[in-house]
Amino acid sequence: MRIPDFELERFFARHEFSAPYLLCTSDVEGYPMSDLLALADDETRALWAELRLGYTESTGHPLLRREIASLYETLSSDEVLVFAGAEEAIFVTANVVLSPGDHAIVAWPAYQSLHEVARGVGADVALHELHESEGWAIDVERLRGQLTPRTRLIVINVPHNPTGMLADGATFEAVAELAAEAGATLLSDEVYRFLERDPSDRLPAGADLGRHVVSLGVMSKSFAMAGLRIGWLATRDRGLLDRAARFKDYTTICASAPSELLALIALRARDVVLARSRSIVDANLALLDPFFDRWAATLSWVRPGGGSIGFPRLRDGLDVGHVFDQLLATEGVLLAPGSVFGHPGNHFRLGFGRTDMPVALARLEAFLSR
Ligand SMILES: Cc1ncc(COP(=O)(O)O)c(C=O)c1O
């Protein structure tokens, strides 16, 4: 497969471990290992103490799959497949759902692999463009108009990277219905689920809406454990999961043994883990709200309904690329220009999942004030 560079990941490869303040990352501040181990119950503590570093079950540790299944209303362990991060799951899904000449529709702007792997497989990809002027909302009627008899896959991501858009329940269900009518699989990227501003706005998991919907989850974002590299697909489409398991034999074969156990500990203690993530994000948003009020003439801002990122815009007259080079050079603050999403508007991604965000934001404000 020939596939273009993943611009956002290349950008992070250049800057993530050298820039002092990362104001554009999408993950929540990494969970301390010792705090996580302190959450283990008797069973997981014993499993951890006795762990042997051999290969693991290629579908995922049975206890981990059971715990993941419990995040869904209607799923059993057999309807979960564990991967090395959401990224591997995206790669495998596009490969097993699509063939050359098939049609896929992907909400955009997007995490690049959601459309790029589909293109790499040879599918004809239509982007369903989201617009700031519409609050970045999915437009169901426009989406319906994009369907073709060859549409095999629709991809949405809610809460959304990079805008933080959280669809309402009616829209989400309408998209699932549309996919069913079209005979297409709906890949619902839910890696920011559980980080809704108002928990009562949380959408049902896609996999609970129908057999044709595949929920994508990961430990990296809401669960604050990107370093585990544990993700999963959850769906009642067992045929799809079986094909995905066969494809995975060519990517990672199985997940990391320590990571599986750590993910199990985290998911069993998810109330504690998620409460920490929500408190970091909520505290940061409490600073961002007045910040964007103060800078309304310079920056546009659609307040994210969920997740840990947003996609503000530098208003006319200021070039995002130039401004950010200066910001990084003078204040050590990294923002991701919209161009890393291939987005032409003057937007940038701002992340608010890190505990040093208040310092980074103060530095951004000092820079803007000059
Ligand atoms: C929407 C979305 N999906 C998938 C991923 C991939 O997650 P991971 O890096 O944990 O595999 C990301 C990471 O940023 C993301 O934002």
Coordinates of C-alpha atoms and ligand atoms in Angstrom, one line a residue:
M1 CA 0.0 0.0 0.0
R2 CA 1.3 3.5 -0.9
I3 CA 0.1 6.0 1.7
P4 CA 0.9 9.7 2.1
D5 CA 2.5 10.9 5.3
F6 CA 0.3 11.3 8.3
E7 CA 0.8 15.1 8.7
L8 CA -0.4 15.4 12.3
E9 CA 1.8 12.5 13.4
R10 CA 4.8 13.9 11.5
F11 CA 4.2 17.3 13.2
F12 CA 4.3 15.6 16.6
A13 CA 7.3 13.6 15.6
R14 CA 9.1 16.9 15.1
H15 CA 7.9 18.7 18.1
E16 CA 6.2 16.6 20.8
F17 CA 9.4 15.7 22.8
S18 CA 11.2 19.0 22.4
A19 CA 8.5 21.8 22.7
P20 CA 8.2 22.8 26.4
Y21 CA 4.4 23.4 26.3
L22 CA 2.1 21.2 24.3
L23 CA -1.1 23.2 23.9
C24 CA -2.4 21.0 21.0
T25 CA -2.3 17.4 22.2
S26 CA -5.5 15.4 22.2
D27 CA -4.7 13.0 25.1
V28 CA -5.4 13.6 28.8
E29 CA -2.3 13.9 31.0
G30 CA -0.8 10.4 31.3
Y31 CA -2.0 8.5 34.3
P32 CA 0.8 7.8 36.8
M33 CA 1.7 4.1 36.8
S34 CA 2.0 3.8 40.6
D35 CA -1.5 5.4 41.0
L36 CA -2.9 2.9 38.5
L37 CA -1.4 -0.1 40.3
A38 CA -2.9 1.2 43.5
L39 CA -6.3 0.7 41.9
A40 CA -5.8 -3.0 41.3
D41 CA -8.2 -5.4 43.0
D42 CA -7.1 -8.7 44.5
E43 CA -7.4 -10.6 41.2
T44 CA -5.6 -8.1 39.0
R45 CA -2.9 -7.5 41.6
A46 CA -2.2 -11.3 41.5
L47 CA -2.3 -11.4 37.7
W48 CA 0.2 -8.5 37.6
A49 CA 2.5 -10.1 40.2
E50 CA 2.5 -13.4 38.3
L51 CA 2.6 -12.0 34.8
R52 CA 4.8 -13.8 32.3
L53 CA 6.0 -11.8 29.3
G54 CA 4.9 -14.3 26.6
Y55 CA 2.6 -13.8 23.6
T56 CA -1.0 -13.0 24.5
E57 CA -4.3 -14.2 23.1
S58 CA -4.6 -12.6 19.7
T59 CA -8.2 -11.5 20.3
G60 CA -7.2 -9.9 23.6
H61 CA -7.1 -11.1 27.3
P62 CA -10.5 -12.6 28.1
L63 CA -10.9 -10.5 31.2
L64 CA -10.0 -7.4 29.3
R65 CA -12.5 -8.2 26.6
R66 CA -15.2 -8.8 29.2
E67 CA -14.4 -5.5 30.9
I68 CA -14.5 -3.6 27.5
A69 CA -17.8 -5.3 26.6
S70 CA -19.3 -3.9 29.9
L71 CA -18.8 -0.4 28.4
Y72 CA -21.6 -1.3 26.0
E73 CA -25.3 -2.2 26.7
T74 CA -25.7 -5.1 24.3
L75 CA -22.3 -6.6 23.7
S76 CA -20.6 -9.7 25.0
S77 CA -16.8 -10.4 25.2
D78 CA -16.9 -12.2 21.8
E79 CA -17.9 -9.0 20.2
V80 CA -14.7 -7.2 21.2
L81 CA -11.3 -7.4 19.5
V82 CA -8.3 -5.8 21.2
F83 CA -5.7 -3.9 19.1
A84 CA -2.4 -2.0 19.7
G85 CA -4.2 1.4 19.9
A86 CA -7.1 2.8 18.0
E87 CA -4.7 3.5 15.1
E88 CA -4.2 -0.2 14.4
A89 CA -8.0 -0.8 14.6
I90 CA -8.6 1.9 12.0
F91 CA -6.0 0.4 9.7
V92 CA -7.5 -3.0 10.0
T93 CA -11.1 -1.9 9.7
A94 CA -10.5 0.0 6.4
N95 CA -8.7 -3.0 5.0
V96 CA -11.3 -5.6 5.9
V97 CA -14.4 -3.5 5.0
L98 CA -13.3 -1.9 1.8
S99 CA -12.1 -3.2 -1.6
P100 CA -10.7 -1.1 -4.5
G101 CA -13.5 0.8 -6.2
D102 CA -15.8 0.8 -3.1
H103 CA -17.1 4.1 -1.9
A104 CA -16.5 5.5 1.6
I105 CA -17.8 8.7 3.3
V106 CA -15.7 10.2 6.1
A107 CA -16.6 13.2 8.2
W108 CA -13.9 15.9 7.8
P109 CA -11.7 17.5 9.1
A110 CA -10.5 14.3 10.6
Y111 CA -7.8 12.3 12.2
Q112 CA -6.0 11.5 8.9
S113 CA -6.0 7.8 9.0
L114 CA -9.8 7.7 9.1
H115 CA -9.8 8.7 5.4
E116 CA -6.3 8.0 4.3
V117 CA -6.2 4.3 4.9
A118 CA -9.5 3.9 3.0
R119 CA -7.9 5.7 0.1
G120 CA -4.8 3.6 0.4
V121 CA -7.0 0.5 0.1
G122 CA -8.2 1.8 -3.2
A123 CA -11.6 3.1 -2.1
D124 CA -13.1 6.2 -3.6
V125 CA -13.4 8.5 -0.5
A126 CA -15.9 11.4 -0.2
L127 CA -15.3 13.8 2.6
H128 CA -18.4 15.0 4.5
E129 CA -17.1 18.5 5.3
L130 CA -18.0 20.0 8.7
H131 CA -18.3 23.8 8.9
E132 CA -17.5 26.1 11.8
S133 CA -20.5 28.2 10.8
E134 CA -22.7 25.2 11.5
G135 CA -21.1 24.4 14.8
W136 CA -19.1 21.7 13.0
A137 CA -22.4 19.6 13.0
I138 CA -22.9 16.6 10.8
D139 CA -25.5 17.4 8.2
V140 CA -27.6 14.3 7.8
E141 CA -29.4 15.3 4.6
R142 CA -26.1 16.3 2.9
L143 CA -24.7 13.0 4.0
R144 CA -27.7 11.2 2.5
G145 CA -26.9 13.0 -0.8
Q146 CA -23.3 11.7 -0.7
L147 CA -24.4 8.1 -0.6
T148 CA -23.8 6.0 -3.7
P149 CA -24.8 2.4 -4.5
R150 CA -21.1 1.6 -3.9
T151 CA -21.0 3.1 -0.4
R152 CA -19.6 0.4 2.0
L153 CA -18.3 2.5 4.8
I154 CA -19.3 5.7 6.6
V155 CA -16.9 7.1 9.3
I156 CA -17.8 9.6 12.0
N157 CA -15.9 10.6 15.1
V158 CA -17.9 12.0 18.0
P159 CA -16.8 13.8 20.2
H160 CA -14.8 15.0 17.3
N161 CA -11.1 15.5 16.6
P162 CA -10.2 18.3 16.0
T163 CA -13.3 20.4 16.7
G164 CA -14.8 18.9 19.9
M165 CA -18.2 18.7 18.2
L166 CA -20.6 16.5 20.1
A167 CA -23.6 15.4 17.9
D168 CA -27.0 15.3 19.4
G169 CA -28.7 11.9 19.8
A170 CA -31.1 12.4 17.0
T171 CA -28.3 13.1 14.5
F172 CA -26.2 10.2 15.7
E173 CA -29.1 7.8 15.4
A174 CA -30.1 9.2 11.9
V175 CA -26.5 8.6 10.7
A176 CA -26.7 5.0 12.0
E177 CA -30.1 4.6 10.2
L178 CA -28.7 6.0 7.0
A179 CA -25.8 3.6 7.1
A180 CA -28.2 0.7 7.6
E181 CA -30.4 1.7 4.7
A182 CA -27.4 2.0 2.5
G183 CA -26.1 -1.4 3.6
A184 CA -22.9 0.2 4.8
T185 CA -20.8 -0.3 7.9
L186 CA -20.7 2.7 10.2
L187 CA -17.3 3.1 11.9
S188 CA -18.1 5.3 15.0
D189 CA -14.8 6.6 16.4
E190 CA -15.6 7.1 20.1
V191 CA -12.2 7.6 21.5
Y192 CA -13.3 10.8 23.3
R193 CA -16.5 9.2 24.7
F194 CA -16.9 9.8 28.4
L195 CA -15.4 13.3 28.2
E196 CA -18.7 15.1 27.5
R197 CA -19.1 18.6 29.0
D198 CA -22.5 17.5 30.3
P199 CA -22.6 13.7 31.0
S200 CA -26.3 13.7 30.2
D201 CA -25.3 14.6 26.6
R202 CA -23.4 11.3 26.2
L203 CA -24.4 9.5 23.1
P204 CA -25.2 5.8 23.1
A205 CA -22.3 3.7 21.9
G206 CA -22.6 3.1 18.2
A207 CA -22.3 -0.6 18.6
D208 CA -25.5 -0.7 20.6
L209 CA -27.4 0.9 17.8
G210 CA -27.2 -1.9 15.3
R211 CA -25.1 -4.8 14.0
H212 CA -23.7 -2.7 11.2
V213 CA -22.1 -0.2 13.6
V214 CA -18.5 -0.6 14.8
S215 CA -17.5 1.3 17.9
L216 CA -13.8 2.3 18.1
G217 CA -12.4 2.8 21.6
V218 CA -9.0 3.3 23.2
M219 CA -7.3 3.8 26.5
S220 CA -5.4 6.9 25.2
K221 CA -7.9 9.7 25.5
S222 CA -10.6 9.7 28.1
F223 CA -8.8 7.0 30.1
A224 CA -5.5 9.0 29.9
M225 CA -3.3 6.0 29.1
A226 CA -1.9 6.6 25.6
G227 CA 1.3 4.8 26.5
L228 CA -0.5 1.5 26.9
R229 CA -1.3 1.4 23.2
I230 CA -4.5 -0.6 23.8
G231 CA -7.5 0.0 21.6
W232 CA -10.5 -2.1 20.5
L233 CA -13.3 -2.6 18.0
A234 CA -16.7 -3.5 19.5
T235 CA -19.5 -4.7 17.2
R236 CA -22.2 -7.3 16.9
D237 CA -20.9 -7.9 13.3
R238 CA -19.0 -11.0 14.2
G239 CA -18.1 -11.6 10.6
L240 CA -16.3 -8.3 10.5
L241 CA -14.5 -9.0 13.7
D242 CA -13.4 -12.4 12.4
R243 CA -11.9 -10.8 9.3
A244 CA -10.3 -8.1 11.4
A245 CA -8.7 -10.8 13.6
R246 CA -7.3 -12.6 10.6
F247 CA -5.9 -9.3 9.2
K248 CA -4.3 -8.5 12.6
D249 CA -2.1 -11.6 12.2
Y250 CA -0.2 -9.4 9.7
T251 CA 0.1 -6.3 11.9
T252 CA 0.7 -6.9 15.6
I253 CA -0.6 -10.5 16.1
C254 CA -1.5 -9.7 19.8
A255 CA -1.3 -6.9 22.3
S256 CA 1.3 -6.2 24.9
A257 CA 0.9 -8.4 28.0
P258 CA 1.6 -5.7 30.6
S259 CA -0.5 -3.2 28.8
E260 CA -3.5 -5.6 28.7
L261 CA -3.4 -6.0 32.5
L262 CA -2.9 -2.3 33.1
A263 CA -5.9 -1.6 30.9
L264 CA -7.9 -4.2 32.8
I265 CA -7.1 -2.5 36.1
A266 CA -8.0 0.9 34.7
L267 CA -11.3 -0.2 33.2
R268 CA -12.4 -1.9 36.4
A269 CA -11.6 1.3 38.2
R270 CA -13.0 3.5 35.5
D271 CA -15.0 5.7 37.7
V272 CA -11.8 6.9 39.4
V273 CA -9.9 7.2 36.2
L274 CA -12.6 9.1 34.3
A275 CA -13.2 11.4 37.2
R276 CA -9.6 12.5 37.1
S277 CA -9.7 13.1 33.4
R278 CA -12.9 15.1 33.7
S279 CA -11.6 17.2 36.5
I280 CA -8.4 18.1 34.5
V281 CA -10.5 19.0 31.4
D282 CA -13.1 20.9 33.3
A283 CA -10.6 23.0 35.2
N284 CA -8.9 23.9 31.9
L285 CA -12.1 24.8 30.2
A286 CA -12.9 27.1 33.1
L287 CA -9.8 29.1 32.0
L288 CA -10.5 28.8 28.3
D289 CA -14.0 30.3 28.5
P290 CA -12.9 33.7 29.8
F291 CA -9.8 33.6 27.6
F292 CA -11.9 33.2 24.4
D293 CA -14.2 36.0 25.7
R294 CA -11.2 38.3 26.1
W295 CA -9.8 37.5 22.7
A296 CA -13.1 37.3 20.8
A297 CA -11.9 39.9 18.3
T298 CA -8.9 37.9 17.5
L299 CA -10.0 34.3 17.9
S300 CA -13.2 32.5 16.9
W301 CA -14.2 29.5 19.2
V302 CA -16.9 26.9 19.0
R303 CA -17.0 25.6 22.6
P304 CA -16.4 21.8 22.4
G305 CA -19.3 19.7 23.6
G306 CA -17.0 16.9 24.5
G307 CA -13.4 15.6 24.3
S308 CA -10.2 17.4 25.1
I309 CA -9.6 19.5 22.0
G310 CA -11.1 22.4 20.0
F311 CA -10.5 24.1 16.7
P312 CA -10.4 27.8 17.1
R313 CA -9.6 30.2 14.2
L314 CA -7.3 33.2 14.0
R315 CA -9.4 35.9 12.5
D316 CA -8.5 37.6 9.2
G317 CA -5.1 39.3 8.9
L318 CA -3.1 36.8 11.0
D319 CA -1.5 33.9 9.3
V320 CA -1.6 30.8 11.5
G321 CA 1.6 29.2 10.3
H322 CA 3.7 32.4 10.8
V323 CA 2.1 33.1 14.2
F324 CA 2.8 29.6 15.5
D325 CA 6.4 29.6 14.5
Q326 CA 6.8 32.8 16.5
L327 CA 4.8 31.4 19.4
L328 CA 7.0 28.3 19.6
A329 CA 10.2 30.3 19.3
T330 CA 9.4 32.9 21.9
E331 CA 7.2 31.2 24.4
G332 CA 7.9 27.5 23.8
V333 CA 4.2 26.8 23.2
L334 CA 3.1 24.4 20.5
L335 CA -0.2 24.8 18.7
A336 CA -1.1 22.6 15.7
P337 CA -2.1 24.6 12.6
G338 CA -5.1 23.4 10.6
S339 CA -2.8 22.6 7.7
V340 CA -1.8 19.4 9.5
F341 CA -5.4 18.3 8.9
G342 CA -5.2 19.5 5.3
H343 CA -7.6 22.2 6.4
P344 CA -7.3 25.5 4.5
G345 CA -9.1 27.7 7.1
N346 CA -7.0 29.7 9.5
H347 CA -7.8 27.2 12.3
F348 CA -5.5 25.6 14.8
R349 CA -6.0 22.7 17.3
L350 CA -5.9 23.5 20.9
G351 CA -5.8 20.7 23.5
F352 CA -6.9 21.1 27.1
G353 CA -6.2 17.7 28.6
R354 CA -2.8 18.5 30.1
T355 CA -2.2 19.7 33.6
D356 CA 0.3 22.4 32.4
M357 CA -2.4 24.0 30.2
P358 CA -2.8 27.0 32.5
V359 CA 0.9 27.9 32.1
A360 CA 0.8 27.3 28.3
L361 CA -2.3 29.4 28.0
A362 CA -0.8 32.3 30.0
R363 CA 2.2 32.2 27.7
L364 CA -0.1 32.3 24.6
E365 CA -1.9 35.2 26.1
A366 CA 1.3 37.1 26.8
F367 CA 2.3 36.4 23.2
L368 CA -1.0 37.7 21.8
S369 CA -0.8 40.8 24.0
R370 CA 2.5 41.9 22.5
Ligands
LIG1 C1 -10.2 10.5 16.5 C2 -9.0 9.7 16.8 N1 -9.1 8.4 16.5 C3 -8.1 7.6 16.7 C4 -6.9 8.0 17.3 C5 -5.7 7.1 17.5 O1 -5.6 6.8 18.8 P1 -4.3 6.0 19.3 O2 -3.1 7.0 19.0 O3 -4.4 5.9 20.8 O4 -4.1 4.8 18.6 C6 -6.8 9.4 17.6 C7 -5.5 9.9 18.2 O5 -5.3 11.1 18.3 C8 -7.9 10.2 17.4 O6 -7.9 11.5 17.7

